[in-house]
PDB file of C-alpha atoms in Angstrom:
ATOM      1  CA  MET A   1       7.761   0.806  17.377  1.00  0.00           C
ATOM      2  CA  THR A   2       7.960   4.584  17.667  1.00  0.00           C
ATOM      3  CA  ALA A   3       6.045   7.053  17.595  1.00  0.00           C
ATOM      4  CA  ALA A   4       6.941   7.541  13.690  1.00  0.00           C
ATOM      5  CA  ILE A   5       5.694   4.329  12.839  1.00  0.00           C
ATOM      6  CA  VAL A   6       2.965   3.715  15.262  1.00  0.00           C
ATOM      7  CA  SER A   7       1.191   7.896  13.272  1.00  0.00           C
ATOM      8  CA  PHE A   8       1.956   5.730   9.654  1.00  0.00           C
ATOM      9  CA  LEU A   9       0.082   3.579  11.115  1.00  0.00           C
ATOM     10  CA  ALA A  10      -2.324   5.138  12.304  1.00  0.00           C
ATOM     11  CA  GLY A  11      -6.297   5.151  11.515  1.00  0.00           C
ATOM     12  CA  PHE A  12      -8.807   7.490  10.111  1.00  0.00           C
ATOM     13  CA  PHE A  13     -12.230   8.886  11.489  1.00  0.00           C
ATOM     14  CA  LEU A  14     -15.374   7.934   8.866  1.00  0.00           C
ATOM     15  CA  GLN A  15     -18.254  10.150   8.741  1.00  0.00           C
ATOM     16  CA  GLY A  16     -21.464   8.518   8.254  1.00  0.00           C
ATOM     17  CA  MET A  17     -22.568   7.617   4.782  1.00  0.00           C
ATOM     18  CA  SER A  18     -24.156   4.820   3.060  1.00  0.00           C
ATOM     19  CA  ALA A  19     -21.839   2.052   1.276  1.00  0.00           C
ATOM     20  CA  LEU A  20     -24.554   1.914  -1.342  1.00  0.00           C
ATOM     21  CA  ALA A  21     -24.037   5.776  -2.878  1.00  0.00           C
ATOM     22  CA  CYS A  22     -20.171   5.506  -2.820  1.00  0.00           C
ATOM     23  CA  ASP A  23     -18.672   5.326  -7.225  1.00  0.00           C
ATOM     24  CA  PHE A  24     -16.311   2.069  -7.007  1.00  0.00           C
ATOM     25  CA  ARG A  25     -15.093   3.388 -10.366  1.00  0.00           C
ATOM     26  CA  VAL A  26     -11.078   4.528 -10.865  1.00  0.00           C
ATOM     27  CA  PRO A  27     -10.449   8.003 -11.103  1.00  0.00           C
ATOM     28  CA  LEU A  28     -10.033   8.409 -15.364  1.00  0.00           C
ATOM     29  CA  ILE A  29      -6.169   9.181 -14.987  1.00  0.00           C
ATOM     30  CA  ASP A  30      -3.721  10.481 -17.964  1.00  0.00           C
ATOM     31  CA  PHE A  31      -0.608   8.375 -17.258  1.00  0.00           C
ATOM     32  CA  GLU A  32       0.679  10.804 -20.096  1.00  0.00           C
ATOM     33  CA  ASN A  33       3.503  12.053 -17.414  1.00  0.00           C
ATOM     34  CA  PRO A  34       5.897   9.619 -15.318  1.00  0.00           C
ATOM     35  CA  THR A  35       5.464   8.814 -11.471  1.00  0.00           C
ATOM     36  CA  GLU A  36       6.234  11.647  -9.639  1.00  0.00           C
ATOM     37  CA  TYR A  37       8.313  11.519  -6.348  1.00  0.00           C
ATOM     38  CA  SER A  38       8.815  14.043  -3.702  1.00  0.00           C
ATOM     39  CA  ALA A  39      11.519  14.208  -1.366  1.00  0.00           C
ATOM     40  CA  ASP A  40       9.278  12.145   1.293  1.00  0.00           C
ATOM     41  CA  GLY A  41       9.728   9.369  -1.198  1.00  0.00           C
ATOM     42  CA  SER A  42       5.640  10.076  -1.328  1.00  0.00           C
ATOM     43  CA  PHE A  43       4.544   9.799  -5.332  1.00  0.00           C
ATOM     44  CA  VAL A  44       1.747   9.907  -7.036  1.00  0.00           C
ATOM     45  CA  GLY A  45       0.857   9.250 -10.738  1.00  0.00           C
ATOM     46  CA  ALA A  46       1.701   5.429 -10.723  1.00  0.00           C
ATOM     47  CA  GLY A  47      -0.094   2.796 -12.226  1.00  0.00           C
ATOM     48  CA  ILE A  48      -2.277   1.805 -15.282  1.00  0.00           C
ATOM     49  CA  ASP A  49      -5.360   2.604 -17.210  1.00  0.00           C
ATOM     50  CA  ALA A  50      -8.261   1.056 -15.260  1.00  0.00           C
ATOM     51  CA  PHE A  51     -11.693  -0.059 -17.065  1.00  0.00           C
ATOM     52  CA  HIS A  52     -13.043   2.785 -15.648  1.00  0.00           C
ATOM     53  CA  ASN A  53     -16.964   1.663 -16.378  1.00  0.00           C
ATOM     54  CA  GLN A  54     -16.688  -1.448 -14.040  1.00  0.00           C
ATOM     55  CA  ASP A  55     -16.153  -2.566 -10.527  1.00  0.00           C
ATOM     56  CA  SER A  56     -12.291  -2.342 -10.043  1.00  0.00           C
ATOM     57  CA  VAL A  57     -12.265  -2.557  -5.969  1.00  0.00           C
ATOM     58  CA  ASP A  58     -10.359  -5.625  -6.114  1.00  0.00           C
ATOM     59  CA  ARG A  59      -7.836  -5.796 -10.380  1.00  0.00           C
ATOM     60  CA  ASP A  60      -4.798  -4.035  -9.339  1.00  0.00           C
ATOM     61  CA  ASP A  61      -5.451  -1.051 -11.666  1.00  0.00           C
ATOM     62  CA  GLY A  62      -6.151   2.666 -11.752  1.00  0.00           C
ATOM     63  CA  MET A  63      -3.928   5.027 -10.128  1.00  0.00           C
ATOM     64  CA  TRP A  64      -0.963   3.846  -6.975  1.00  0.00           C
ATOM     65  CA  ARG A  65      -0.206   6.746  -4.175  1.00  0.00           C
ATOM     66  CA  GLY A  66       2.498   6.263  -1.899  1.00  0.00           C
ATOM     67  CA  LEU A  67       2.570   8.107   1.732  1.00  0.00           C
ATOM     68  CA  PRO A  68       5.959   9.290   2.775  1.00  0.00           C
ATOM     69  CA  VAL A  69       8.541   6.691   3.341  1.00  0.00           C
ATOM     70  CA  ILE A  70       9.308   5.868   7.297  1.00  0.00           C
ATOM     71  CA  ASP A  71      13.233   4.815   8.299  1.00  0.00           C
ATOM     72  CA  ILE A  72      11.943   1.776  10.497  1.00  0.00           C
ATOM     73  CA  GLY A  73      16.400   1.387  11.553  1.00  0.00           C
ATOM     74  CA  SER A  74      19.115  -0.707  11.045  1.00  0.00           C
ATOM     75  CA  GLY A  75      18.354  -0.145   7.026  1.00  0.00           C
ATOM     76  CA  ARG A  76      14.468  -1.331   6.769  1.00  0.00           C
ATOM     77  CA  ILE A  77      11.941   1.455   5.486  1.00  0.00           C
ATOM     78  CA  GLY A  78       8.018   0.896   5.150  1.00  0.00           C
ATOM     79  CA  GLN A  79       5.313   3.045   3.647  1.00  0.00           C
ATOM     80  CA  ARG A  80       2.094   2.987   2.959  1.00  0.00           C
ATOM     81  CA  LEU A  81       0.492   2.752  -0.677  1.00  0.00           C
ATOM     82  CA  GLU A  82      -3.135   3.102  -1.476  1.00  0.00           C
ATOM     83  CA  ARG A  83      -5.450   2.806  -4.022  1.00  0.00           C
ATOM     84  CA  VAL A  84      -7.007   5.662  -5.541  1.00  0.00           C
ATOM     85  CA  PHE A  85     -10.787   5.561  -5.698  1.00  0.00           C
ATOM     86  CA  LEU A  86     -14.027   8.115  -6.516  1.00  0.00           C
ATOM     87  CA  CYS A  87     -15.885   6.281  -3.466  1.00  0.00           C
ATOM     88  CA  PRO A  88     -13.781   7.856  -0.472  1.00  0.00           C
ATOM     89  CA  PHE A  89     -14.323   5.188   1.854  1.00  0.00           C
ATOM     90  CA  VAL A  90     -13.536   2.817  -0.219  1.00  0.00           C
ATOM     91  CA  ARG A  91      -9.645   2.339   1.558  1.00  0.00           C
ATOM     92  CA  ARG A  92      -7.120  -0.412  -0.670  1.00  0.00           C
ATOM     93  CA  GLU A  93      -3.801   0.025   1.458  1.00  0.00           C
ATOM     94  CA  TYR A  94      -0.352  -2.254   1.315  1.00  0.00           C
ATOM     95  CA  LEU A  95       2.126  -1.983   2.946  1.00  0.00           C
ATOM     96  CA  LEU A  96       5.454  -1.774   1.143  1.00  0.00           C
ATOM     97  CA  PHE A  97       8.434  -3.594   3.680  1.00  0.00           C
ATOM     98  CA  THR A  98      11.730  -2.699   1.801  1.00  0.00           C
ATOM     99  CA  ASP A  99      15.228  -3.836   3.841  1.00  0.00           C
ATOM    100  CA  CYS A 100      17.994  -2.477   1.717  1.00  0.00           C
ATOM    101  CA  ASN A 101      20.540  -3.980   2.997  1.00  0.00           C
ATOM    102  CA  SER A 102      19.561  -7.078   0.714  1.00  0.00           C
ATOM    103  CA  GLY A 103      17.294  -4.679  -2.123  1.00  0.00           C
ATOM    104  CA  GLU A 104      14.530  -7.154  -1.353  1.00  0.00           C
ATOM    105  CA  ALA A 105      10.980  -5.671  -0.171  1.00  0.00           C
ATOM    106  CA  ILE A 106       7.855  -7.720  -0.354  1.00  0.00           C
ATOM    107  CA  MET A 107       4.473  -5.654  -0.108  1.00  0.00           C
ATOM    108  CA  VAL A 108       1.267  -7.360   1.597  1.00  0.00           C
ATOM    109  CA  LEU A 109      -2.524  -5.826   0.753  1.00  0.00           C
ATOM    110  CA  GLY A 110      -4.111  -4.774   4.255  1.00  0.00           C
ATOM    111  CA  THR A 111      -7.380  -6.652   5.201  1.00  0.00           C
ATOM    112  CA  LEU A 112     -11.028  -6.236   7.026  1.00  0.00           C
ATOM    113  CA  PRO A 113     -11.203  -4.906  10.083  1.00  0.00           C
ATOM    114  CA  PRO A 114     -11.108  -7.251  13.126  1.00  0.00           C
ATOM    115  CA  PRO A 115     -15.036  -8.031  14.636  1.00  0.00           C
ATOM    116  CA  GLU A 116     -14.003  -6.208  17.545  1.00  0.00           C
ATOM    117  CA  LEU A 117     -14.118  -2.645  15.763  1.00  0.00           C
ATOM    118  CA  LEU A 118     -17.006  -3.654  14.080  1.00  0.00           C
ATOM    119  CA  GLY A 119     -18.807  -0.905  16.216  1.00  0.00           C
ATOM    120  CA  GLN A 120     -16.939   2.057  15.186  1.00  0.00           C
ATOM    121  CA  PHE A 121     -18.242   1.989  11.328  1.00  0.00           C
ATOM    122  CA  PRO A 122     -21.727   3.826  11.182  1.00  0.00           C
ATOM    123  CA  ASP A 123     -22.585   1.692   8.233  1.00  0.00           C
ATOM    124  CA  PRO A 124     -21.887  -1.651   8.514  1.00  0.00           C
ATOM    125  CA  GLU A 125     -21.125  -1.567   4.800  1.00  0.00           C
ATOM    126  CA  LEU A 126     -18.517  -0.102   5.253  1.00  0.00           C
ATOM    127  CA  ALA A 127     -16.344  -2.145   7.006  1.00  0.00           C
ATOM    128  CA  GLU A 128     -16.169  -4.399   3.897  1.00  0.00           C
ATOM    129  CA  LEU A 129     -14.342  -1.703   1.501  1.00  0.00           C
ATOM    130  CA  ILE A 130     -11.805  -1.534   3.982  1.00  0.00           C
ATOM    131  CA  ARG A 131      -8.586  -3.606   3.045  1.00  0.00           C
ATOM    132  CA  ALA A 132      -6.221  -1.175   5.500  1.00  0.00           C
ATOM    133  CA  ILE A 133      -2.563  -2.092   6.743  1.00  0.00           C
ATOM    134  CA  GLU A 134      -3.124  -1.153  10.550  1.00  0.00           C
ATOM    135  CA  TYR A 135      -4.668  -3.954  11.129  1.00  0.00           C
ATOM    136  CA  LEU A 136      -2.036  -6.115   9.716  1.00  0.00           C
ATOM    137  CA  GLN A 137      -0.013  -5.065  13.105  1.00  0.00           C
ATOM    138  CA  PRO A 138      -0.246  -5.229  16.327  1.00  0.00           C
ATOM    139  CA  PRO A 139      -2.526  -5.285  18.046  1.00  0.00           C
ATOM    140  CA  HIS A 140      -4.468  -6.167  15.386  1.00  0.00           C
ATOM    141  CA  GLY A 141      -2.361  -8.261  13.676  1.00  0.00           C
ATOM    142  CA  PRO A 142       1.215 -10.227  13.900  1.00  0.00           C
ATOM    143  CA  ILE A 143       2.811  -8.320  11.170  1.00  0.00           C
ATOM    144  CA  ALA A 144       5.514  -5.961  13.568  1.00  0.00           C
ATOM    145  CA  LEU A 145       7.892  -4.589  11.897  1.00  0.00           C
ATOM    146  CA  SER A 146      11.616  -3.030  13.094  1.00  0.00           C
ATOM    147  CA  ARG A 147      15.005  -3.088  12.465  1.00  0.00           C
ATOM    148  CA  VAL A 148      15.667  -6.791  12.720  1.00  0.00           C
ATOM    149  CA  SER A 149      12.994  -7.525  10.172  1.00  0.00           C
ATOM    150  CA  GLU A 150      13.121  -9.363   7.650  1.00  0.00           C
ATOM    151  CA  VAL A 151      12.169  -9.729   4.128  1.00  0.00           C
ATOM    152  CA  SER A 152      12.060 -14.162   4.679  1.00  0.00           C
ATOM    153  CA  ASP A 153      10.250 -12.946   8.282  1.00  0.00           C
ATOM    154  CA  VAL A 154       7.372 -10.721   6.693  1.00  0.00           C
ATOM    155  CA  LEU A 155       6.320 -13.005   4.228  1.00  0.00           C
ATOM    156  CA  ALA A 156       6.123 -16.109   6.687  1.00  0.00           C
ATOM    157  CA  LEU A 157       3.878 -14.296   9.172  1.00  0.00           C
ATOM    158  CA  ALA A 158       1.618 -12.801   5.450  1.00  0.00           C
ATOM    159  CA  SER A 159       1.410 -16.394   4.473  1.00  0.00           C
ATOM    160  CA  ALA A 160       0.076 -17.854   7.634  1.00  0.00           C
ATOM    161  CA  GLU A 161      -2.743 -15.730   7.763  1.00  0.00           C
ATOM    162  CA  ASP A 162      -3.096 -16.052   3.691  1.00  0.00           C
ATOM    163  CA  PHE A 163      -2.777 -12.252   3.698  1.00  0.00           C
ATOM    164  CA  ARG A 164      -1.759 -11.067  -0.159  1.00  0.00           C
ATOM    165  CA  VAL A 165       2.061 -10.713  -0.880  1.00  0.00           C
ATOM    166  CA  VAL A 166       3.373  -9.704  -3.660  1.00  0.00           C
ATOM    167  CA  THR A 167       7.489  -9.981  -4.111  1.00  0.00           C
ATOM    168  CA  ASP A 168       8.467 -10.031  -7.956  1.00  0.00           C
ATOM    169  CA  PHE A 169       7.827  -6.816  -8.269  1.00  0.00           C
ATOM    170  CA  ASP A 170       8.516  -6.990 -12.143  1.00  0.00           C
ATOM    171  CA  GLU A 171       5.719  -9.382 -12.603  1.00  0.00           C
ATOM    172  CA  PHE A 172       3.462  -7.215 -10.889  1.00  0.00           C
ATOM    173  CA  MET A 173       3.448  -4.349 -12.788  1.00  0.00           C
ATOM    174  CA  ALA A 174       4.378  -6.188 -15.960  1.00  0.00           C
ATOM    175  CA  ILE A 175       1.675  -4.459 -17.965  1.00  0.00           C
ATOM    176  CA  TRP A 176       2.592  -1.083 -16.489  1.00  0.00           C
ATOM    177  CA  PRO A 177       4.149   1.696 -18.939  1.00  0.00           C
ATOM    178  CA  ARG A 178       7.624   2.015 -17.112  1.00  0.00           C
ATOM    179  CA  ARG A 179       7.231   5.200 -16.805  1.00  0.00           C
ATOM    180  CA  SER A 180       4.107   4.414 -14.343  1.00  0.00           C
ATOM    181  CA  ARG A 181       5.663   2.032 -12.568  1.00  0.00           C
ATOM    182  CA  PHE A 182       6.874   2.743  -8.398  1.00  0.00           C
ATOM    183  CA  ASP A 183       9.827   1.401  -7.375  1.00  0.00           C
ATOM    184  CA  PRO A 184      10.310  -0.991  -4.096  1.00  0.00           C
ATOM    185  CA  LEU A 185      13.750   0.600  -3.200  1.00  0.00           C
ATOM    186  CA  HIS A 186      13.159   4.343  -4.214  1.00  0.00           C
ATOM    187  CA  GLY A 187      13.151   4.741   0.030  1.00  0.00           C
ATOM    188  CA  CYS A 188      16.681   3.806   0.028  1.00  0.00           C
ATOM    189  CA  SER A 189      17.516   6.542  -1.968  1.00  0.00           C
ATOM    190  CA  ILE A 190      16.768   8.676   0.853  1.00  0.00           C
ATOM    191  CA  TYR A 191      17.449   7.348   3.873  1.00  0.00           C
ATOM    192  CA  TYR A 192      20.459   4.474   2.438  1.00  0.00           C
ATOM    193  CA  PRO A 193      21.806   5.834  -0.126  1.00  0.00           C
ATOM    194  CA  GLU A 194      24.660   3.960   0.592  1.00  0.00           C
ATOM    195  CA  LEU A 195      23.505   0.581   0.950  1.00  0.00           C
ATOM    196  CA  LEU A 196      22.086   0.835  -2.189  1.00  0.00           C
ATOM    197  CA  GLU A 197      25.694   1.523  -3.880  1.00  0.00           C
ATOM    198  CA  VAL A 198      26.438  -1.786  -2.163  1.00  0.00           C
ATOM    199  CA  GLU A 199      23.977  -2.970  -4.316  1.00  0.00           C
ATOM    200  CA  GLN A 200      25.255  -2.072  -7.274  1.00  0.00           C
TER     201      GLN A 200
END
């Protein structure tokens, strides 16, 4: 894997704080404006209004954002997507892998830290709030993305580990306002626009 991909999957630093003190709700959001993309493929403002007064950690509502798109090579791109919570220690990350050659994409929900890493958390309960994509990939997980990876390969590896996956994005975002959806092929227009023309 290249240094860029490794950087893309880098972890984060957690300060000591009780997980019980966290607010597990998602922020109140105005979805009147459409999803806003930047030149690097990152985006903000996607999602659907949440039930603000309920615990929504394990649902798919609320605000979504995407970090900059990473070019893996040979028509493949990757991106980290995140759901936004009021609690800074709640992490719901999704690995978006897109094959611009075929126009196929897959999104895999991150997973819990492996047991050998639990000691790095000042509060053991913090680990229970994390679903991070860095634990999906080597050296912790089986999903190693490369310039020859296929969506079917990622699906097989994720399914074998019982990771949650999304391949039908129209269905996944069916109840989201159209202006507030994200396009899993958007990064192709940045790195492989010629492949999008072929697809069309």
